[in-house]
């Protein structure tokens, strides 16, 4: 696999449920990023990891959101007690080293009813 | 706080035209600038990466320039084709204490008519 993969591609859930998204980065990339994109807007930064360490979190990432990257490989983004405002495309990207080119996955689209 | 602005918000041109998309950013302390393409409902595809020490990058019909001191970048598309229709996003990678994080503009929606 030469690209970033995300799963699931689409998720429809009811308000109040928990959802989890997975991202598998390009294998040699040590940095992994999560972004959120709503319709007609550019992606907004949520958080990023260097290896297994979470180095920065946006204020957009409320306490209902948690991200992990165990062993510096794949990452998960969990949203607890989903709200309709969480409906968006969740994008994962990876890069190698500082100032490396970012490569994005196809995204996971969340719809909260 | 870094802010990125893209002009125009939308552009419609006939096939074959050369066109320019503009991107401006408020904080010149950047590591690099990256242009992306996004098709509807899809992820982002990287087009060009310009390091802060570079002035331009070229790939096929695409040429991107960077003027870091004035906080501007342009993406030039030569001989546009209907397949170029997509949203084009500009993003700057932060320096300083927030190194690594990309800040995006809202994008330019490009439509190329046959």
Short mmCIF file of C-alpha atoms in Angstrom, two decimals:
data_model
loop_
_atom_site.label_atom_id
_atom_site.label_comp_id
_atom_site.label_asym_id
_atom_site.label_seq_id
_atom_site.Cartn_x
_atom_site.Cartn_y
_atom_site.Cartn_z
CA UNK A 1 0.00 0.00 0.00
CA UNK A 2 1.50 3.30 -1.04
CA UNK A 3 -1.09 5.70 0.37
CA UNK A 4 -2.87 6.80 3.52
CA UNK A 5 -5.95 4.72 4.20
CA UNK A 6 -8.93 5.60 6.35
CA UNK A 7 -11.77 3.49 7.66
CA UNK A 8 -14.71 3.65 7.53
CA UNK A 9 -15.26 5.91 4.54
CA UNK A 10 -18.77 6.74 5.64
CA UNK A 11 -20.45 6.57 9.03
CA UNK A 12 -24.04 7.47 9.88
CA UNK A 13 -24.89 7.52 13.55
CA UNK A 14 -27.49 8.82 15.93
CA UNK A 15 -26.82 11.71 18.24
CA UNK A 16 -25.27 10.55 21.50
CA UNK A 17 -23.51 7.50 20.06
CA UNK A 18 -19.76 7.02 20.04
CA UNK A 19 -17.81 6.63 16.80
CA UNK A 20 -14.22 5.70 16.04
CA UNK A 21 -12.20 6.34 12.90
CA UNK A 22 -8.96 4.65 11.97
CA UNK A 23 -6.08 5.93 9.90
CA UNK A 24 -3.16 3.94 8.53
CA UNK A 25 -0.39 6.29 7.39
CA UNK A 26 2.28 5.68 4.79
CA UNK A 27 4.52 3.16 6.50
CA UNK A 28 7.75 5.14 6.84
CA UNK A 29 6.05 8.42 7.85
CA UNK A 30 6.61 9.46 11.44
CA UNK A 31 4.08 12.31 11.54
CA UNK A 32 0.32 11.85 11.46
CA UNK A 33 -2.32 14.57 11.36
CA UNK A 34 -6.08 14.76 11.81
CA UNK A 35 -8.14 17.48 10.16
CA UNK A 36 -11.87 18.18 9.97
CA UNK A 37 -13.59 19.65 6.93
CA UNK A 38 -17.14 20.93 6.63
CA UNK A 39 -18.88 21.69 3.36
CA UNK A 40 -17.41 24.63 1.48
CA UNK A 41 -14.58 25.15 3.95
CA UNK A 42 -10.90 24.31 3.99
CA UNK A 43 -9.73 21.60 6.38
CA UNK A 44 -9.20 22.64 10.01
CA UNK A 45 -6.37 21.22 12.10
CA UNK A 46 -7.39 18.96 14.99
CA UNK A 47 -4.24 17.26 16.26
CA UNK A 48 -0.98 15.68 15.23
CA UNK A 49 1.46 13.01 16.35
CA UNK A 50 5.15 12.54 15.93
CA UNK A 51 5.63 8.81 16.31
CA UNK A 52 3.41 7.92 19.30
CA UNK A 53 3.56 11.36 20.95
CA UNK A 54 0.61 13.72 20.53
CA UNK A 55 2.36 17.08 20.10
CA UNK A 56 -0.48 19.52 19.60
CA UNK A 57 -4.24 19.63 19.94
CA UNK A 58 -6.53 22.30 18.56
CA UNK A 59 -9.07 24.05 20.74
CA UNK A 60 -11.59 22.53 18.31
CA UNK A 61 -10.83 19.18 19.93
CA UNK A 62 -13.25 19.19 22.85
CA UNK A 63 -13.08 16.66 25.66
CA UNK A 64 -15.46 14.44 23.66
CA UNK A 65 -12.68 13.88 21.13
CA UNK A 66 -9.68 11.68 21.76
CA UNK A 67 -6.93 10.52 19.45
CA UNK A 68 -4.28 7.89 19.91
CA UNK A 69 -1.39 6.51 17.96
CA UNK A 70 -0.14 3.44 19.82
CA UNK A 71 3.35 2.33 18.87
CA UNK A 72 3.60 5.14 16.35
CA UNK A 73 1.77 3.24 13.63
CA UNK A 74 -1.97 3.57 12.91
CA UNK A 75 -4.09 6.18 14.68
CA UNK A 76 -7.66 6.28 15.94
CA UNK A 77 -9.92 9.27 16.45
CA UNK A 78 -12.85 8.68 18.77
CA UNK A 79 -15.81 10.99 19.22
CA UNK A 80 -17.96 10.34 22.26
CA UNK A 81 -21.59 11.43 22.65
CA UNK A 82 -21.77 12.69 19.08
CA UNK A 83 -23.65 15.88 18.28
CA UNK A 84 -25.10 17.07 14.98
CA UNK A 85 -22.35 19.68 14.80
CA UNK A 86 -19.80 16.87 14.57
CA UNK A 87 -21.05 16.02 11.08
CA UNK A 88 -18.06 16.58 8.79
CA UNK A 89 -15.34 14.89 6.80
CA UNK A 90 -12.49 13.73 9.01
CA UNK A 91 -9.22 13.69 7.12
CA UNK A 92 -5.98 12.00 8.08
CA UNK A 93 -2.59 12.87 6.64
CA UNK A 94 0.97 11.71 7.16
CA UNK A 95 4.42 13.10 6.43
CA UNK A 96 8.08 12.30 6.93
CA UNK A 97 10.10 14.62 9.10
CA UNK A 98 9.78 18.31 9.77
CA UNK A 99 8.33 20.33 6.88
CA UNK A 100 7.70 17.19 4.86
CA UNK A 101 5.01 17.00 2.20
CA UNK A 102 1.66 15.92 3.61
CA UNK A 103 -0.25 13.09 1.97
CA UNK A 104 -3.95 12.78 2.74
CA UNK A 105 -6.31 9.84 2.86
CA UNK A 106 -9.76 9.80 1.25
CA UNK A 107 -11.40 10.84 4.51
CA UNK A 108 -14.13 9.47 6.74
CA UNK A 109 -17.46 11.22 6.34
CA UNK A 110 -19.54 11.38 9.51
CA UNK A 111 -23.26 12.12 9.50
CA UNK A 112 -24.93 12.55 12.89
CA UNK A 113 -28.73 12.31 12.78
CA UNK B 1 -2.73 33.49 14.32
CA UNK B 2 -2.02 32.45 10.73
CA UNK B 3 -4.78 33.25 8.26
CA UNK B 4 -4.84 32.07 4.66
CA UNK B 5 -7.01 33.67 1.99
CA UNK B 6 -7.65 32.40 -1.52
CA UNK B 7 -8.90 34.52 -4.39
CA UNK B 8 -11.07 34.04 -6.36
CA UNK B 9 -13.52 31.83 -4.48
CA UNK B 10 -14.74 30.41 -7.78
CA UNK B 11 -13.57 30.54 -11.35
CA UNK B 12 -15.19 29.33 -14.57
CA UNK B 13 -13.17 29.28 -17.77
CA UNK B 14 -13.32 27.71 -21.23
CA UNK B 15 -10.97 24.89 -22.04
CA UNK B 16 -7.51 25.96 -23.16
CA UNK B 17 -7.20 29.10 -21.07
CA UNK B 18 -4.23 29.81 -18.85
CA UNK B 19 -5.26 30.79 -15.36
CA UNK B 20 -3.90 31.99 -12.05
CA UNK B 21 -5.11 31.17 -8.55
CA UNK B 22 -4.01 33.39 -5.69
CA UNK B 23 -3.19 32.62 -2.08
CA UNK B 24 -2.12 35.04 0.65
CA UNK B 25 -1.07 34.41 4.24
CA UNK B 26 -0.59 36.74 7.19
CA UNK B 27 2.42 35.25 9.01
CA UNK B 28 5.57 34.86 6.94
CA UNK B 29 7.21 32.48 9.47
CA UNK B 30 6.42 29.37 7.47
CA UNK B 31 8.35 26.21 6.64
CA UNK B 32 6.63 25.60 3.34
CA UNK B 33 3.51 26.10 1.28
CA UNK B 34 1.59 23.31 -0.36
CA UNK B 35 -1.08 23.35 -3.08
CA UNK B 36 -3.71 20.62 -3.12
CA UNK B 37 -6.51 19.53 -5.39
CA UNK B 38 -9.77 18.15 -4.02
CA UNK B 39 -12.48 16.46 -6.08
CA UNK B 40 -16.04 16.44 -4.67
CA UNK B 41 -16.41 14.08 -1.72
CA UNK B 42 -12.77 13.01 -1.92
CA UNK B 43 -9.58 13.57 0.00
CA UNK B 44 -6.81 15.98 -0.91
CA UNK B 45 -4.20 15.30 -3.57
CA UNK B 46 -0.89 17.09 -3.21
CA UNK B 47 0.07 19.07 -6.31
CA UNK B 48 3.16 21.07 -5.37
CA UNK B 49 5.25 21.74 -2.28
CA UNK B 50 7.38 24.88 -2.10
CA UNK B 51 9.92 25.10 0.70
CA UNK B 52 10.30 28.52 2.32
CA UNK B 53 13.74 28.94 0.73
CA UNK B 54 12.39 28.33 -2.78
CA UNK B 55 10.69 30.73 -5.16
CA UNK B 56 8.79 28.31 -7.38
CA UNK B 57 8.03 24.72 -8.26
CA UNK B 58 6.78 23.21 -11.50
CA UNK B 59 4.98 19.99 -12.32
CA UNK B 60 3.70 19.49 -15.84
CA UNK B 61 1.20 22.25 -16.63
CA UNK B 62 1.32 23.56 -13.07
CA UNK B 63 3.66 26.22 -11.73
CA UNK B 64 3.52 27.58 -8.19
CA UNK B 65 5.43 30.60 -6.96
CA UNK B 66 6.11 31.81 -3.44
CA UNK B 67 6.92 35.31 -2.23
CA UNK B 68 7.38 34.69 1.46
CA UNK B 69 8.15 38.29 2.40
CA UNK B 70 4.89 39.57 0.96
CA UNK B 71 2.90 36.53 2.07
CA UNK B 72 1.74 35.49 -1.38
CA UNK B 73 1.67 32.44 -3.60
CA UNK B 74 0.19 31.86 -7.03
CA UNK B 75 -0.73 28.66 -8.81
CA UNK B 76 -0.53 28.94 -12.58
CA UNK B 77 -2.36 26.34 -14.69
CA UNK B 78 -1.47 26.31 -18.36
CA UNK B 79 -3.80 25.18 -21.13
CA UNK B 80 -6.63 24.23 -18.77
CA UNK B 81 -8.65 21.06 -19.41
CA UNK B 82 -12.09 19.90 -18.20
CA UNK B 83 -10.29 17.33 -16.03
CA UNK B 84 -8.74 20.20 -14.08
CA UNK B 85 -12.17 21.03 -12.63
CA UNK B 86 -11.87 20.69 -8.86
CA UNK B 87 -11.34 22.73 -5.71
CA UNK B 88 -7.78 23.98 -5.27
CA UNK B 89 -6.54 24.53 -1.75
CA UNK B 90 -3.49 26.37 -0.56
CA UNK B 91 -1.95 25.56 2.83
CA UNK B 92 1.01 26.91 4.77
CA UNK B 93 3.00 24.85 7.21
CA UNK B 94 3.73 26.71 10.41
CA UNK B 95 7.12 27.48 11.79
CA UNK B 96 7.95 28.43 15.36
CA UNK B 97 6.27 26.53 18.17
CA UNK B 98 3.50 25.17 15.94
CA UNK B 99 5.81 23.61 13.37
CA UNK B 100 4.19 20.96 11.26
CA UNK B 101 0.62 22.20 11.39
CA UNK B 102 -1.00 23.18 8.08
CA UNK B 103 -3.35 26.15 7.88
CA UNK B 104 -5.64 26.03 4.85
CA UNK B 105 -7.42 28.61 2.79
CA UNK B 106 -11.05 28.07 1.88
CA UNK B 107 -10.19 27.05 -1.64
CA UNK B 108 -10.92 28.13 -5.19
CA UNK B 109 -13.57 26.14 -7.04
CA UNK B 110 -12.43 25.79 -10.64
CA UNK B 111 -14.73 24.79 -13.50
CA UNK B 112 -13.27 24.30 -16.96
CA UNK B 113 -15.88 24.10 -19.72
CA UNK B 114 -15.29 21.95 -22.82
#
